[in-house]
């Protein structure tokens, strides 16, 4: 399917206090994609999501959901997307099941009790059924927010840090659930600071930084082309990397932490033997050695570093 689920063009937002939160942000999310929207704190992710969710007043630009104008056809768009906002806010006097029934009503649907049961099961809220939202823990509330966003079975789900404060085991189970939804055809736009989560789940990544799109590419391509591989060799306390060593090993951009040396491997595959031999020729056999592959977190830090080196 080549249909575009979410088509955002030239979005901008200046808050009333003059803060420029988004500047000319464009991105397209093809239907069926599991899409990561990443960025450091304050990058503008929630501003963008809240604009789409009608929580923040739109600035400039256009947004289309399956071809429908998100700023003009609000009712249609609300029925066709589910948003988990970053901020948790509930009416404190309802229990989880009531919240889900009321939310269904707000979307103009008759509550689908079988689906509500499934959501309560899958998000492990069954045991909380007798509690009001006020009595739920932070992680439980967040899970209820996820359930709420899914109650009307929307074809696009936007998740703004859905797993913040959710414990490790449940987070894993939430991922499985999101993966299943995506496999069944739901398009998912995910914002998270757990980059391991984004790397594992998402097939495309857009990084925004200070209100602008920096990186926008398929996850696999980013990891193949930008993630580095390193060979580290330990030689014990007191190891010194001299200028002469640096020059001799310049091809591997050597770095030292005072206990050994770290060499950059040039190619996605291979390069290990050359680097290892070069180090042994210079320093002798190491006490220990290993190869480290950069993960999305390393790449992200490099791409969003304040001095903008990449
Ligand atoms: N209501 C507001 N009024 C003025 N400035 C705001 C408002 N809301 C957010 N901002 C500012 O806009 C910028 C973007 O904030 P936003 O919440 O969109 O970032 P974010 O990418 O979601 O960050 P985080 O990862 O911390 O959630 C920040 O500088 C923030 O201080
Ligand atoms: Mg945010």
Short mmCIF file of C-alpha atoms and ligand atoms in Angstrom, two decimals:
data_model
loop_
_atom_site.label_atom_id
_atom_site.label_comp_id
_atom_site.label_asym_id
_atom_site.label_seq_id
_atom_site.Cartn_x
_atom_site.Cartn_y
_atom_site.Cartn_z
CA UNK A 1 0.00 0.00 0.00
CA UNK A 2 1.53 3.31 -1.05
CA UNK A 3 -1.05 5.49 0.68
CA UNK A 4 0.32 8.19 2.98
CA UNK A 5 -1.26 8.01 6.43
CA UNK A 6 0.17 11.27 7.72
CA UNK A 7 1.41 14.00 5.44
CA UNK A 8 2.86 17.01 7.24
CA UNK A 9 4.18 19.95 5.24
CA UNK A 10 6.03 23.00 6.45
CA UNK A 11 4.63 22.91 9.96
CA UNK A 12 5.67 25.76 12.16
CA UNK A 13 4.69 26.90 15.60
CA UNK A 14 5.56 29.97 17.58
CA UNK A 15 4.14 29.98 21.13
CA UNK A 16 2.53 33.12 22.55
CA UNK A 17 5.74 33.92 24.46
CA UNK A 18 7.65 34.07 21.19
CA UNK A 19 9.26 30.63 21.54
CA UNK A 20 9.77 29.07 18.12
CA UNK A 21 8.96 25.41 18.74
CA UNK A 22 8.68 24.16 15.14
CA UNK A 23 10.22 25.52 11.99
CA UNK A 24 9.27 24.17 8.58
CA UNK A 25 8.80 20.56 9.63
CA UNK A 26 7.73 18.21 6.86
CA UNK A 27 7.38 14.47 7.10
CA UNK A 28 5.37 11.72 5.48
CA UNK A 29 4.33 8.56 7.22
CA UNK A 30 3.28 5.85 4.75
CA UNK A 31 0.27 3.77 5.82
CA UNK A 32 1.29 0.70 7.76
CA UNK A 33 4.63 2.10 8.91
CA UNK A 34 5.99 1.94 12.44
CA UNK A 35 7.60 5.37 12.52
CA UNK A 36 9.86 6.93 15.14
CA UNK A 37 9.83 10.65 15.85
CA UNK A 38 12.84 11.30 18.02
CA UNK A 39 14.58 14.33 19.42
CA UNK A 40 16.15 15.71 22.59
CA UNK A 41 14.09 17.39 25.30
CA UNK A 42 12.47 20.51 23.96
CA UNK A 43 12.97 19.54 20.30
CA UNK A 44 9.30 20.14 19.47
CA UNK A 45 7.93 16.57 19.35
CA UNK A 46 5.03 17.13 21.71
CA UNK A 47 4.27 20.48 20.11
CA UNK A 48 3.90 18.71 16.78
CA UNK A 49 1.79 15.89 18.21
CA UNK A 50 -0.38 18.25 20.24
CA UNK A 51 -1.01 20.37 17.17
CA UNK A 52 -2.29 17.27 15.36
CA UNK A 53 -4.33 16.26 18.40
CA UNK A 54 -5.99 19.68 18.68
CA UNK A 55 -4.35 20.40 22.04
CA UNK A 56 -2.06 23.14 20.72
CA UNK A 57 -3.32 25.70 18.24
CA UNK A 58 -1.78 25.13 14.79
CA UNK A 59 0.86 27.54 13.52
CA UNK A 60 1.73 27.45 9.82
CA UNK A 61 1.76 24.57 7.38
CA UNK A 62 -0.59 21.75 6.46
CA UNK A 63 -1.34 18.35 7.91
CA UNK A 64 -3.30 15.58 6.20
CA UNK A 65 -4.50 12.32 7.65
CA UNK A 66 -5.30 9.83 4.89
CA UNK A 67 -5.89 12.84 2.67
CA UNK A 68 -8.14 14.72 5.13
CA UNK A 69 -7.16 18.17 6.36
CA UNK A 70 -6.30 17.74 10.04
CA UNK A 71 -6.83 21.37 10.93
CA UNK A 72 -10.20 21.68 9.17
CA UNK A 73 -11.75 18.22 9.34
CA UNK A 74 -11.12 17.75 13.04
CA UNK A 75 -14.07 15.45 13.73
CA UNK A 76 -13.20 13.03 10.94
CA UNK A 77 -9.55 13.04 11.95
CA UNK A 78 -10.27 12.44 15.63
CA UNK A 79 -12.24 9.35 14.71
CA UNK A 80 -9.38 8.05 12.60
CA UNK A 81 -6.50 8.56 14.96
CA UNK A 82 -5.67 7.76 18.54
CA UNK A 83 -3.25 9.92 20.46
CA UNK A 84 -1.43 9.11 23.67
CA UNK A 85 -0.37 12.52 24.95
CA UNK A 86 2.75 12.97 27.03
CA UNK A 87 0.86 14.64 29.84
CA UNK A 88 -1.41 12.38 31.82
CA UNK A 89 -4.74 13.97 32.66
CA UNK A 90 -7.85 12.06 33.65
CA UNK A 91 -11.08 12.76 35.31
CA UNK A 92 -10.10 11.37 38.71
CA UNK A 93 -13.40 9.75 39.63
CA UNK A 94 -13.77 7.00 37.03
CA UNK A 95 -12.31 3.53 36.92
CA UNK A 96 -10.43 2.27 33.83
CA UNK A 97 -13.43 0.53 32.27
CA UNK A 98 -15.60 3.61 32.68
CA UNK A 99 -12.88 5.79 31.16
CA UNK A 100 -12.76 3.53 28.10
CA UNK A 101 -16.54 3.49 27.71
CA UNK A 102 -16.75 7.26 27.97
CA UNK A 103 -13.92 7.66 25.48
CA UNK A 104 -15.72 5.41 22.98
CA UNK A 105 -18.71 7.68 23.33
CA UNK A 106 -16.59 10.72 22.68
CA UNK A 107 -15.50 9.21 19.39
CA UNK A 108 -19.13 8.64 18.53
CA UNK A 109 -18.87 4.85 18.78
CA UNK A 110 -20.89 2.41 20.77
CA UNK A 111 -18.47 0.89 23.28
CA UNK A 112 -17.12 -2.39 21.93
CA UNK A 113 -17.05 -4.34 25.18
CA UNK A 114 -15.06 -7.26 23.78
CA UNK A 115 -12.36 -4.88 22.59
CA UNK A 116 -12.39 -2.97 25.88
CA UNK A 117 -11.92 -6.29 27.69
CA UNK A 118 -9.04 -7.13 25.40
CA UNK A 119 -7.43 -3.74 25.97
CA UNK A 120 -7.77 -4.09 29.74
CA UNK A 121 -6.18 -7.53 29.47
CA UNK A 122 -3.40 -6.61 27.13
CA UNK A 123 -2.47 -3.48 29.04
CA UNK A 124 -2.78 -5.40 32.28
CA UNK A 125 -5.34 -3.13 33.83
CA UNK A 126 -7.75 -5.85 34.90
CA UNK A 127 -6.61 -5.83 38.47
CA UNK A 128 -7.04 -2.08 38.59
CA UNK A 129 -10.64 -2.18 37.48
CA UNK A 130 -12.04 -1.21 40.84
CA UNK A 131 -9.71 1.71 41.31
CA UNK A 132 -10.46 5.21 40.15
CA UNK A 133 -7.84 6.84 37.95
CA UNK A 134 -6.74 8.90 40.93
CA UNK A 135 -5.73 5.69 42.71
CA UNK A 136 -3.65 4.38 39.81
CA UNK A 137 0.13 4.61 39.78
CA UNK A 138 1.88 6.70 37.11
CA UNK A 139 2.72 3.66 34.97
CA UNK A 140 -0.85 2.34 35.23
CA UNK A 141 -2.25 5.70 34.15
CA UNK A 142 0.02 5.71 31.15
CA UNK A 143 -1.22 2.25 30.19
CA UNK A 144 -4.78 3.50 30.50
CA UNK A 145 -3.88 6.39 28.18
CA UNK A 146 -2.69 3.85 25.62
CA UNK A 147 -5.95 1.90 25.98
CA UNK A 148 -7.89 5.12 25.55
CA UNK A 149 -6.09 5.94 22.32
CA UNK A 150 -6.95 2.52 20.92
CA UNK A 151 -10.54 2.18 22.05
CA UNK A 152 -12.03 3.24 18.70
CA UNK A 153 -9.56 1.11 16.68
CA UNK A 154 -8.05 4.02 14.78
CA UNK A 155 -5.93 3.36 11.67
CA UNK A 156 -3.26 5.81 12.93
CA UNK A 157 -1.95 5.81 16.47
CA UNK A 158 0.34 8.55 17.75
CA UNK A 159 2.21 7.71 20.93
CA UNK A 160 4.04 10.46 22.80
CA UNK A 161 6.29 8.57 25.19
CA UNK A 162 3.81 5.81 25.93
CA UNK A 163 6.28 3.81 27.98
CA UNK A 164 7.65 6.60 30.19
CA UNK A 165 7.50 5.29 33.74
CA UNK A 166 6.30 1.84 32.68
CA UNK A 167 8.36 -0.96 34.23
CA UNK A 168 10.72 -3.01 32.09
CA UNK A 169 8.66 -6.17 31.81
CA UNK A 170 5.45 -4.38 30.96
CA UNK A 171 7.25 -2.15 28.55
CA UNK A 172 8.36 -5.25 26.64
CA UNK A 173 4.78 -6.54 26.60
CA UNK A 174 3.53 -3.17 25.42
CA UNK A 175 6.01 -3.34 22.56
CA UNK A 176 4.66 -6.76 21.58
CA UNK A 177 1.17 -5.34 21.58
CA UNK A 178 2.17 -2.35 19.45
CA UNK A 179 3.97 -4.67 17.06
CA UNK A 180 0.83 -6.79 16.72
CA UNK A 181 -1.30 -3.73 16.05
CA UNK A 182 1.17 -2.60 13.42
CA UNK A 183 1.29 -6.07 11.84
CA UNK A 184 -2.50 -5.94 11.63
CA UNK A 185 -2.24 -2.72 9.60
CA UNK A 186 -2.24 0.14 12.14
CA UNK A 187 0.16 2.95 11.32
CA UNK A 188 2.10 4.00 14.39
CA UNK A 189 4.02 7.20 15.07
CA UNK A 190 6.09 6.76 18.21
CA UNK A 191 7.98 9.28 20.27
CA UNK A 192 10.26 7.88 22.91
CA UNK A 193 13.45 8.53 24.80
CA UNK A 194 14.06 4.79 25.05
CA UNK A 195 16.08 4.55 21.89
CA UNK A 196 16.40 0.82 22.21
CA UNK A 197 12.63 0.75 21.87
CA UNK A 198 12.70 2.84 18.70
CA UNK A 199 15.50 0.77 17.23
CA UNK A 200 13.68 -2.45 17.90
CA UNK A 201 10.23 -1.39 16.74
CA UNK A 202 10.50 1.30 14.12
CA UNK A 203 11.30 0.99 10.45
CA UNK A 204 11.74 4.69 9.81
CA UNK A 205 13.20 7.45 11.93
CA UNK A 206 12.88 11.21 11.88
CA UNK A 207 14.97 13.17 14.32
CA UNK A 208 13.93 16.70 15.11
CA UNK A 209 16.21 19.02 16.95
CA UNK A 210 15.44 22.57 17.99
CA UNK A 211 12.25 22.57 15.96
CA UNK A 212 13.76 21.33 12.69
CA UNK A 213 14.03 18.00 10.94
CA UNK A 214 17.63 16.80 11.06
CA UNK A 215 17.56 13.17 9.99
CA UNK A 216 14.79 11.45 8.09
CA UNK A 217 15.58 7.95 6.84
CA UNK A 218 14.82 4.25 7.11
CA UNK A 219 16.13 2.83 10.39
CA UNK A 220 18.11 0.08 8.71
CA UNK A 221 19.83 2.52 6.37
CA UNK A 222 20.68 4.88 9.24
CA UNK A 223 22.18 2.08 11.28
CA UNK A 224 24.08 0.70 8.31
CA UNK A 225 25.51 4.01 7.19
CA UNK A 226 25.88 6.06 10.32
CA UNK A 227 26.42 3.61 13.18
CA UNK A 228 30.11 2.97 13.77
CA UNK A 229 32.00 -0.13 14.87
CA UNK A 230 34.92 -0.02 17.22
CA UNK A 231 37.63 -2.37 18.31
CA UNK A 232 38.86 -1.78 21.82
CA UNK A 233 41.95 -3.37 23.28
CA UNK A 234 42.89 -3.21 26.96
CA UNK A 235 46.44 -2.96 28.10
CA UNK A 236 45.85 -2.16 31.76
CA UNK A 237 46.19 0.93 33.95
CA UNK A 238 48.77 3.48 32.88
CA UNK A 239 48.47 2.88 29.15
CA UNK A 240 49.56 5.98 27.25
CA UNK A 241 48.70 6.75 23.66
CA UNK A 242 51.51 8.95 22.37
CA UNK A 243 51.35 11.35 19.44
CA UNK A 244 53.54 8.91 17.51
CA UNK A 245 50.98 6.12 18.19
CA UNK A 246 48.19 8.39 17.05
CA UNK A 247 50.02 9.11 13.85
CA UNK A 248 50.87 5.46 13.20
CA UNK A 249 47.26 4.38 13.75
CA UNK A 250 45.66 7.49 12.22
CA UNK A 251 43.63 5.35 9.79
CA UNK A 252 41.70 3.98 12.78
CA UNK A 253 41.18 7.29 14.62
CA UNK A 254 42.59 5.89 17.87
CA UNK A 255 41.37 7.06 21.27
CA UNK A 256 42.48 6.07 24.71
CA UNK A 257 40.88 6.04 28.15
CA UNK A 258 44.20 5.42 29.92
CA UNK A 259 43.70 1.67 30.09
CA UNK A 260 43.77 0.76 26.44
CA UNK A 261 42.98 1.93 22.96
CA UNK A 262 39.81 2.15 20.91
CA UNK A 263 40.06 1.92 17.11
CA UNK A 264 37.35 2.85 14.62
CA UNK A 265 36.53 0.11 12.14
CA UNK A 266 35.92 1.60 8.74
CA UNK A 267 33.48 -0.76 7.14
CA UNK A 268 30.16 -2.06 8.30
CA UNK A 269 31.72 -5.50 7.93
CA UNK A 270 35.39 -6.39 8.13
CA UNK A 271 38.29 -4.14 9.05
CA UNK A 272 38.75 -6.04 12.28
CA UNK A 273 41.84 -7.98 11.29
CA UNK A 274 43.73 -4.95 9.98
CA UNK A 275 42.96 -2.94 13.10
CA UNK A 276 43.85 -5.76 15.47
CA UNK A 277 47.13 -6.48 13.70
CA UNK A 278 48.07 -2.79 13.66
CA UNK A 279 47.46 -2.48 17.41
CA UNK A 280 49.36 -5.66 18.25
CA UNK A 281 52.27 -4.56 16.07
CA UNK A 282 52.46 -1.34 18.07
CA UNK A 283 51.52 -2.33 21.63
CA UNK A 284 51.85 -6.12 21.74
CA UNK A 285 49.08 -8.58 22.58
CA UNK A 286 46.24 -7.00 24.58
CA UNK A 287 44.92 -8.32 27.90
CA UNK A 288 41.42 -8.26 26.49
CA UNK A 289 39.71 -7.07 23.34
CA UNK A 290 36.26 -6.72 21.84
CA UNK A 291 34.21 -5.14 19.09
CA UNK A 292 31.46 -2.70 19.91
CA UNK A 293 28.71 -1.84 17.48
CA UNK A 294 27.08 1.55 17.96
CA UNK A 295 23.39 1.41 18.65
CA UNK A 296 20.72 3.98 17.90
CA UNK A 297 21.49 5.76 21.15
CA UNK A 298 25.11 6.36 20.11
CA UNK A 299 24.02 7.55 16.68
CA UNK A 300 21.36 9.81 18.17
CA UNK A 301 23.82 11.42 20.56
CA UNK A 302 26.20 12.07 17.71
CA UNK A 303 23.51 13.52 15.44
CA UNK A 304 22.04 15.81 18.08
CA UNK A 305 25.21 16.93 19.81
CA UNK A 306 25.08 20.63 20.56
CA UNK A 307 28.29 21.35 18.64
CA UNK A 308 26.60 19.67 15.66
CA UNK A 309 29.54 17.49 14.66
CA UNK A 310 28.36 14.38 12.90
N1 LIG B 1 2.81 26.29 26.04
C1 LIG B 1 4.06 26.65 25.74
N2 LIG B 1 4.43 27.95 25.73
C2 LIG B 1 5.68 28.32 25.42
N3 LIG B 1 6.66 27.48 25.09
C3 LIG B 1 6.37 26.17 25.09
C4 LIG B 1 5.07 25.68 25.41
N4 LIG B 1 5.07 24.35 25.32
C5 LIG B 1 6.32 24.00 24.96
N5 LIG B 1 7.11 25.09 24.80
C6 LIG B 1 8.50 25.13 24.38
O1 LIG B 1 8.58 24.64 23.06
C7 LIG B 1 9.74 23.84 22.88
C8 LIG B 1 9.35 22.46 22.41
O2 LIG B 1 8.68 21.80 23.46
P1 LIG B 1 8.05 20.35 23.29
O3 LIG B 1 7.29 20.03 24.50
O4 LIG B 1 7.35 20.28 21.99
O5 LIG B 1 9.39 19.46 23.22
P2 LIG B 1 9.56 17.87 23.18
O6 LIG B 1 10.36 17.55 21.99
O7 LIG B 1 8.25 17.21 23.31
O8 LIG B 1 10.45 17.61 24.48
P3 LIG B 1 10.44 16.39 25.55
O9 LIG B 1 11.32 15.34 24.95
O10 LIG B 1 11.06 17.01 26.75
O11 LIG B 1 9.05 15.95 25.76
C9 LIG B 1 10.47 23.86 24.22
O12 LIG B 1 11.46 24.85 24.17
C10 LIG B 1 9.39 24.22 25.21
O13 LIG B 1 9.94 24.90 26.31
MG1 LIG B 2 7.45 15.96 24.66
#
